[in-house]
Amino acid sequence: MDVMGDKATLLETGRFAQPADFVVPADLVVPASASSVESVRAAEEDETGDAVEEARQRLAAESGDAEAMSVLGAMLLRRGDLDGAEPYLRGATAAGDRAAANNLGVLLHQRGYADEAASWWRIAAVAGSAAAAHALGRHHRERGDEPAAEYWLRQSAEQGHALGAYALADLLEHRSDAAAERWMRVAAERGHREAAYRLARALDRIAEQEERASVREGRRIARAAFEIGSASREAAREGRPVVREGRGAAVRAGEPGADSVVGAAAEEAEQWYRQAAARGHRRAALHLGAILERRGELKEAGRWYLTSAKDGEPRAACALGFLLRDAGDTESAAVWWLRAAQDGDGNAANALGALHAERGETQTAERWYRAAMDAGDINGAYNLGLLCAEQGRTAQAEQWYRRAAYAGHREAANALAILLLQVGDASGAEPWFSKAAEAGSVDAAFNLGILFAGRGDDATALVWYERAAAAGHTEAALQVAIARLRDGDERAAERHLRCAAGGGSAEAAYRLAAVLDARRPPAPAHELGEPVREKNECEEWYERAASQGHRRAQVRVGMLAAGRGDVVEAARWYRVAAESGSRNGAFNLGLLLAREGSEPEAAVWWARAADAGHGRAALRLALVYARRGELVEGKRWADRAVALGPVEVAERAARLRDALRDELSA
């Protein structure tokens, strides 16, 4: 059982060289010439000095100096000379030196005499040695005697021994005792890096719980605010007083318009991560890097990732790789991913696979995806499926998708369902869509909506569309809006259209503009010389859709510009729509050109519109050719207009056709 830190912590005494985490009890201060935790010899101290010091201590020990025997025994024990250390430690112990008794216990423990070691630790602990009490407590815990372990660890911790406090905290935490945090904090405050790390992790969990609670509260407030806002708008329309209530600011950190939620627990966790990382704890450095990266402090995050990665933490090497990739240094990123992948990090192996896939090196990519899978990262199977699908290897893609899907990979389940749907197996696709959607795949929920809509089950389709829309799926929000418009619920439709349009849907922006357009009173005709009025929200949404390539929106923006008297802007949008294949855009552009005296060019655009099935454009062409005296061509376009309609156009075109026929037969 290795739950209490490094193995060396068992050997902590006042006269034994320790790692940086160890704290020397105040009553075990050794002579200035001896090693101690608080004053470790500088690295450049030469062996000659050590030899001289050892000789001096040996002379004193031979003369019966108990303190010298204790110091010399500790020096020899540190060097690994157990045979040489034992007689000096026994001699000092016999003279009542508790530090020697503790070290004698360490020596016997190293030789495998655990029970005899415990007896000497007990003597030292009873004499007040906190280090011995810690070692004795660990001895009892390893033998399953938790009451005795707690007693001695508590004795050590209450004397201010960092390792004792940490071991006691670990024991209490194992029993879910609330006092564990107190002792973990004591150990951390006394410089124990593992305690600092574990305290930070505990505070992190508290911060996550606070954030989740804040998100739930934020959503509740948002719903309430929306209901208040809806009631207020309705009241305003009906002329009733509008009542507004105060709203809290607790919302999810990072959401648009949200106040960032950084609780005290998160701030304190970061401080402890810093302390542990500064003392060389590689996982603490990893977590600190992640906190800084989320906050956008990428340079410092990279430094901590680098520190952790150099200490052998593969997850830090992987994270450093992603930072370097995002900064454009793909080659350096690949170096760190390779290092992490070779240390068994599946995420890094996946990243290497993706990198080689982008370069077209599919065999190397496949090798790394398999390595990711072997490392226990199921994304490797999913990525293999994607790779095979891109290469047209459908059977292999299905195999890998299934493997990942059975392991709970929701996007693999969605991809498998799509693949089955593409080969005509709708009944096989549905359960995988359902599994993915229930696991939280927004795309799968939307795809279920499409599946049920294709079967004519609009009610079930709407349920899935609403689920996907609630999770932010743009196209699902559009489908919900269309359903609400069909049901006559314009307010709900507008809300979903705004979500979809805000998410980048050109169709949603166009439909939202149309909803707003239908509400506003007709604008008065623009007179020459009048100033051009400002654009309203309706026009802004039309323009957004138009700028995204929506042809009907482009035509509508052109019409609105023409209504404002802005002929140049109108012509620009009509031309954009016409060149994209809009027959209405081509027809309107022709009207504008004809009005400006460019009838030949107008005829070109009308011909394009008529060829695309625009009846009015065909009628216009018939009139143009009739005026020119080209009766046969005029009759041909009149026949075309009759066939295309609509009814009033067909009637006018029929009369023109008959007149032209009479002229031709006269």
mmCIF file of N, CA and C in Angstrom, residues 147-221:
data_model
loop_
_atom_site.group_PDB
_atom_site.id
_atom_site.type_symbol
_atom_site.label_atom_id
_atom_site.label_comp_id
_atom_site.label_asym_id
_atom_site.label_seq_id
_atom_site.Cartn_x
_atom_site.Cartn_y
_atom_site.Cartn_z
ATOM 1 N N PRO A 147 -6.653 1.843 14.741
ATOM 2 C CA PRO A 147 -6.706 2.621 15.995
ATOM 3 C C PRO A 147 -5.322 2.987 16.517
ATOM 4 N N ALA A 148 -4.393 2.008 16.520
ATOM 5 C CA ALA A 148 -3.034 2.301 16.974
ATOM 6 C C ALA A 148 -2.350 3.272 16.021
ATOM 7 N N ALA A 149 -2.588 3.077 14.714
ATOM 8 C CA ALA A 149 -1.988 3.976 13.726
ATOM 9 C C ALA A 149 -2.461 5.406 13.957
ATOM 10 N N GLU A 150 -3.781 5.560 14.168
ATOM 11 C CA GLU A 150 -4.312 6.908 14.379
ATOM 12 C C GLU A 150 -3.721 7.530 15.638
ATOM 13 N N TYR A 151 -3.577 6.744 16.701
ATOM 14 C CA TYR A 151 -3.044 7.276 17.958
ATOM 15 C C TYR A 151 -1.652 7.856 17.742
ATOM 16 N N TRP A 152 -0.754 7.071 17.137
ATOM 17 C CA TRP A 152 0.630 7.527 16.995
ATOM 18 C C TRP A 152 0.770 8.634 15.940
ATOM 19 N N LEU A 153 -0.005 8.533 14.879
ATOM 20 C CA LEU A 153 0.046 9.597 13.865
ATOM 21 C C LEU A 153 -0.472 10.911 14.443
ATOM 22 N N ARG A 154 -1.478 10.809 15.279
ATOM 23 C CA ARG A 154 -1.996 12.019 15.912
ATOM 24 C C ARG A 154 -0.947 12.620 16.856
ATOM 25 N N GLN A 155 -0.221 11.740 17.574
ATOM 26 C CA GLN A 155 0.850 12.237 18.442
ATOM 27 C C GLN A 155 1.886 13.007 17.616
ATOM 28 N N SER A 156 2.231 12.441 16.475
ATOM 29 C CA SER A 156 3.213 13.092 15.602
ATOM 30 C C SER A 156 2.672 14.405 15.046
ATOM 31 N N ALA A 157 1.424 14.387 14.555
ATOM 32 C CA ALA A 157 0.826 15.572 13.941
ATOM 33 C C ALA A 157 0.670 16.701 14.944
ATOM 34 N N GLU A 158 0.260 16.372 16.152
ATOM 35 C CA GLU A 158 0.044 17.409 17.163
ATOM 36 C C GLU A 158 1.349 18.048 17.625
ATOM 37 N N GLN A 159 2.469 17.400 17.343
ATOM 38 C CA GLN A 159 3.772 18.002 17.644
ATOM 39 C C GLN A 159 4.272 18.856 16.473
ATOM 40 N N GLY A 160 3.435 18.986 15.432
ATOM 41 C CA GLY A 160 3.802 19.829 14.297
ATOM 42 C C GLY A 160 4.588 19.121 13.222
ATOM 43 N N HIS A 161 4.586 17.793 13.227
ATOM 44 C CA HIS A 161 5.345 17.026 12.241
ATOM 45 C C HIS A 161 4.534 16.948 10.939
ATOM 46 N N ALA A 162 5.091 17.467 9.852
ATOM 47 C CA ALA A 162 4.353 17.554 8.585
ATOM 48 C C ALA A 162 3.958 16.183 8.063
ATOM 49 N N LEU A 163 4.899 15.231 8.103
ATOM 50 C CA LEU A 163 4.596 13.896 7.595
ATOM 51 C C LEU A 163 3.557 13.199 8.460
ATOM 52 N N GLY A 164 3.626 13.439 9.761
ATOM 53 C CA GLY A 164 2.618 12.863 10.646
ATOM 54 C C GLY A 164 1.245 13.431 10.347
ATOM 55 N N ALA A 165 1.181 14.733 10.129
ATOM 56 C CA ALA A 165 -0.102 15.369 9.810
ATOM 57 C C ALA A 165 -0.647 14.826 8.493
ATOM 58 N N TYR A 166 0.232 14.658 7.504
ATOM 59 C CA TYR A 166 -0.214 14.150 6.206
ATOM 60 C C TYR A 166 -0.708 12.714 6.322
ATOM 61 N N ALA A 167 0.072 11.873 7.025
ATOM 62 C CA ALA A 167 -0.332 10.472 7.172
ATOM 63 C C ALA A 167 -1.640 10.357 7.950
ATOM 64 N N LEU A 168 -1.822 11.209 8.952
ATOM 65 C CA LEU A 168 -3.074 11.205 9.715
ATOM 66 C C LEU A 168 -4.234 11.636 8.822
ATOM 67 N N ALA A 169 -4.019 12.673 8.020
ATOM 68 C CA ALA A 169 -5.062 13.138 7.097
ATOM 69 C C ALA A 169 -5.445 12.037 6.116
ATOM 70 N N ASP A 170 -4.440 11.332 5.617
ATOM 71 C CA ASP A 170 -4.713 10.248 4.669
ATOM 72 C C ASP A 170 -5.539 9.144 5.317
ATOM 73 N N LEU A 171 -5.205 8.810 6.542
ATOM 74 C CA LEU A 171 -5.945 7.780 7.264
ATOM 75 C C LEU A 171 -7.390 8.213 7.496
ATOM 76 N N LEU A 172 -7.579 9.458 7.935
ATOM 77 C CA LEU A 172 -8.931 9.954 8.206
ATOM 78 C C LEU A 172 -9.737 10.101 6.914
ATOM 79 N N GLU A 173 -9.067 10.513 5.846
ATOM 80 C CA GLU A 173 -9.758 10.642 4.554
ATOM 81 C C GLU A 173 -10.245 9.283 4.071
ATOM 82 N N HIS A 174 -9.431 8.268 4.310
ATOM 83 C CA HIS A 174 -9.816 6.905 3.941
ATOM 84 C C HIS A 174 -11.101 6.493 4.661
ATOM 85 N N ARG A 175 -11.305 7.021 5.849
ATOM 86 C CA ARG A 175 -12.515 6.710 6.623
ATOM 87 C C ARG A 175 -13.610 7.749 6.408
ATOM 88 N N SER A 176 -13.391 8.699 5.476
ATOM 89 C CA SER A 176 -14.351 9.780 5.193
ATOM 90 C C SER A 176 -14.607 10.641 6.419
ATOM 91 N N ASP A 177 -13.584 10.832 7.209
ATOM 92 C CA ASP A 177 -13.682 11.662 8.409
ATOM 93 C C ASP A 177 -13.480 13.130 8.013
ATOM 94 N N ALA A 178 -14.379 14.003 8.441
ATOM 95 C CA ALA A 178 -14.318 15.419 8.070
ATOM 96 C C ALA A 178 -13.054 16.095 8.584
ATOM 97 N N ALA A 179 -12.435 15.538 9.621
ATOM 98 C CA ALA A 179 -11.218 16.143 10.178
ATOM 99 C C ALA A 179 -10.016 15.977 9.258
ATOM 100 N N ALA A 180 -10.164 15.162 8.214
ATOM 101 C CA ALA A 180 -9.036 14.918 7.312
ATOM 102 C C ALA A 180 -8.543 16.218 6.682
ATOM 103 N N GLU A 181 -9.470 17.080 6.283
ATOM 104 C CA GLU A 181 -9.064 18.321 5.607
ATOM 105 C C GLU A 181 -8.202 19.189 6.526
ATOM 106 N N ARG A 182 -8.570 19.227 7.808
ATOM 107 C CA ARG A 182 -7.809 20.060 8.742
ATOM 108 C C ARG A 182 -6.348 19.634 8.789
ATOM 109 N N TRP A 183 -6.118 18.302 8.911
ATOM 110 C CA TRP A 183 -4.743 17.820 9.029
ATOM 111 C C TRP A 183 -4.007 17.897 7.691
ATOM 112 N N MET A 184 -4.742 17.745 6.591
ATOM 113 C CA MET A 184 -4.117 17.919 5.283
ATOM 114 C C MET A 184 -3.645 19.358 5.131
ATOM 115 N N ARG A 185 -4.466 20.271 5.619
ATOM 116 C CA ARG A 185 -4.102 21.687 5.547
ATOM 117 C C ARG A 185 -2.870 21.968 6.429
ATOM 118 N N VAL A 186 -2.825 21.348 7.631
ATOM 119 C CA VAL A 186 -1.678 21.528 8.517
ATOM 120 C C VAL A 186 -0.401 21.052 7.821
ATOM 121 N N ALA A 187 -0.485 19.871 7.199
ATOM 122 C CA ALA A 187 0.688 19.335 6.507
ATOM 123 C C ALA A 187 1.100 20.241 5.352
ATOM 124 N N ALA A 188 0.124 20.735 4.619
ATOM 125 C CA ALA A 188 0.424 21.609 3.484
ATOM 126 C C ALA A 188 1.067 22.903 3.955
ATOM 127 N N GLU A 189 0.525 23.458 5.027
ATOM 128 C CA GLU A 189 1.090 24.711 5.555
ATOM 129 C C GLU A 189 2.518 24.529 6.060
ATOM 130 N N ARG A 190 2.882 23.287 6.410
ATOM 131 C CA ARG A 190 4.236 23.022 6.882
ATOM 132 C C ARG A 190 5.150 22.562 5.744
ATOM 133 N N GLY A 191 4.665 22.709 4.503
ATOM 134 C CA GLY A 191 5.527 22.481 3.356
ATOM 135 C C GLY A 191 5.460 21.116 2.725
ATOM 136 N N HIS A 192 4.483 20.290 3.100
ATOM 137 C CA HIS A 192 4.378 18.959 2.503
ATOM 138 C C HIS A 192 3.714 19.101 1.135
ATOM 139 N N ARG A 193 4.450 18.807 0.073
ATOM 140 C CA ARG A 193 3.943 19.095 -1.273
ATOM 141 C C ARG A 193 2.783 18.186 -1.680
ATOM 142 N N GLU A 194 2.834 16.912 -1.284
ATOM 143 C CA GLU A 194 1.714 16.019 -1.626
ATOM 144 C C GLU A 194 0.448 16.449 -0.901
ATOM 145 N N ALA A 195 0.600 16.920 0.321
ATOM 146 C CA ALA A 195 -0.560 17.429 1.058
ATOM 147 C C ALA A 195 -1.110 18.672 0.368
ATOM 148 N N ALA A 196 -0.212 19.551 -0.077
ATOM 149 C CA ALA A 196 -0.656 20.756 -0.789
ATOM 150 C C ALA A 196 -1.417 20.368 -2.047
ATOM 151 N N TYR A 197 -0.919 19.374 -2.760
ATOM 152 C CA TYR A 197 -1.583 18.922 -3.988
ATOM 153 C C TYR A 197 -2.960 18.332 -3.693
ATOM 154 N N ARG A 198 -3.021 17.463 -2.707
ATOM 155 C CA ARG A 198 -4.299 16.823 -2.405
ATOM 156 C C ARG A 198 -5.305 17.820 -1.841
ATOM 157 N N LEU A 199 -4.821 18.785 -1.083
ATOM 158 C CA LEU A 199 -5.716 19.835 -0.594
ATOM 159 C C LEU A 199 -6.265 20.641 -1.769
ATOM 160 N N ALA A 200 -5.400 20.936 -2.729
ATOM 161 C CA ALA A 200 -5.837 21.664 -3.924
ATOM 162 C C ALA A 200 -6.887 20.865 -4.692
ATOM 163 N N ARG A 201 -6.682 19.564 -4.820
ATOM 164 C CA ARG A 201 -7.659 18.723 -5.535
ATOM 165 C C ARG A 201 -9.008 18.736 -4.825
ATOM 166 N N ALA A 202 -8.974 18.668 -3.490
ATOM 167 C CA ALA A 202 -10.227 18.706 -2.728
ATOM 168 C C ALA A 202 -10.943 20.039 -2.929
ATOM 169 N N LEU A 203 -10.192 21.120 -2.890
ATOM 170 C CA LEU A 203 -10.785 22.445 -3.107
ATOM 171 C C LEU A 203 -11.291 22.585 -4.534
ATOM 172 N N ASP A 204 -10.596 21.963 -5.476
ATOM 173 C CA ASP A 204 -11.038 21.961 -6.875
ATOM 174 C C ASP A 204 -12.411 21.314 -7.003
ATOM 175 N N ARG A 205 -12.586 20.195 -6.315
ATOM 176 C CA ARG A 205 -13.880 19.504 -6.378
ATOM 177 C C ARG A 205 -14.986 20.371 -5.793
ATOM 178 N N ILE A 206 -14.668 21.071 -4.701
ATOM 179 C CA ILE A 206 -15.646 21.985 -4.110
ATOM 180 C C ILE A 206 -15.990 23.094 -5.100
ATOM 181 N N ALA A 207 -14.964 23.624 -5.782
ATOM 182 C CA ALA A 207 -15.181 24.695 -6.761
ATOM 183 C C ALA A 207 -16.054 24.213 -7.911
ATOM 184 N N GLU A 208 -15.834 22.960 -8.347
ATOM 185 C CA GLU A 208 -16.649 22.404 -9.431
ATOM 186 C C GLU A 208 -18.101 22.276 -8.998
ATOM 187 N N GLN A 209 -18.316 21.847 -7.757
ATOM 188 C CA GLN A 209 -19.685 21.748 -7.245
ATOM 189 C C GLN A 209 -20.336 23.119 -7.179
ATOM 190 N N GLU A 210 -19.563 24.127 -6.734
ATOM 191 C CA GLU A 210 -20.088 25.494 -6.675
ATOM 192 C C GLU A 210 -20.453 25.991 -8.070
ATOM 193 N N GLU A 211 -19.594 25.658 -9.041
ATOM 194 C CA GLU A 211 -19.852 26.123 -10.403
ATOM 195 C C GLU A 211 -21.103 25.466 -10.970
ATOM 196 N N ARG A 212 -21.241 24.151 -10.728
ATOM 197 C CA ARG A 212 -22.449 23.477 -11.213
ATOM 198 C C ARG A 212 -23.694 24.070 -10.582
ATOM 199 N N ALA A 213 -23.605 24.366 -9.275
ATOM 200 C CA ALA A 213 -24.745 24.996 -8.600
ATOM 201 C C ALA A 213 -25.027 26.369 -9.204
ATOM 202 N N SER A 214 -23.960 27.100 -9.532
ATOM 203 C CA SER A 214 -24.122 28.421 -10.141
ATOM 204 C C SER A 214 -24.774 28.317 -11.506
ATOM 205 N N VAL A 215 -24.379 27.289 -12.264
ATOM 206 C CA VAL A 215 -24.963 27.098 -13.593
ATOM 207 C C VAL A 215 -26.451 26.819 -13.468
ATOM 208 N N ARG A 216 -26.803 25.927 -12.517
ATOM 209 C CA ARG A 216 -28.225 25.617 -12.335
ATOM 210 C C ARG A 216 -29.002 26.861 -11.934
ATOM 211 N N GLU A 217 -28.418 27.646 -11.016
ATOM 212 C CA GLU A 217 -29.085 28.864 -10.574
ATOM 213 C C GLU A 217 -29.183 29.870 -11.714
ATOM 214 N N GLY A 218 -28.107 29.951 -12.509
ATOM 215 C CA GLY A 218 -28.113 30.874 -13.643
ATOM 216 C C GLY A 218 -29.191 30.529 -14.647
ATOM 217 N N ARG A 219 -29.335 29.217 -14.905
ATOM 218 C CA ARG A 219 -30.383 28.795 -15.845
ATOM 219 C C ARG A 219 -31.764 29.094 -15.287
ATOM 220 N N ARG A 220 -31.919 28.865 -13.973
ATOM 221 C CA ARG A 220 -33.226 29.169 -13.366
ATOM 222 C C ARG A 220 -33.539 30.652 -13.498
ATOM 223 N N ILE A 221 -32.528 31.490 -13.218
ATOM 224 C CA ILE A 221 -32.720 32.937 -13.321
ATOM 225 C C ILE A 221 -33.007 33.339 -14.752
#
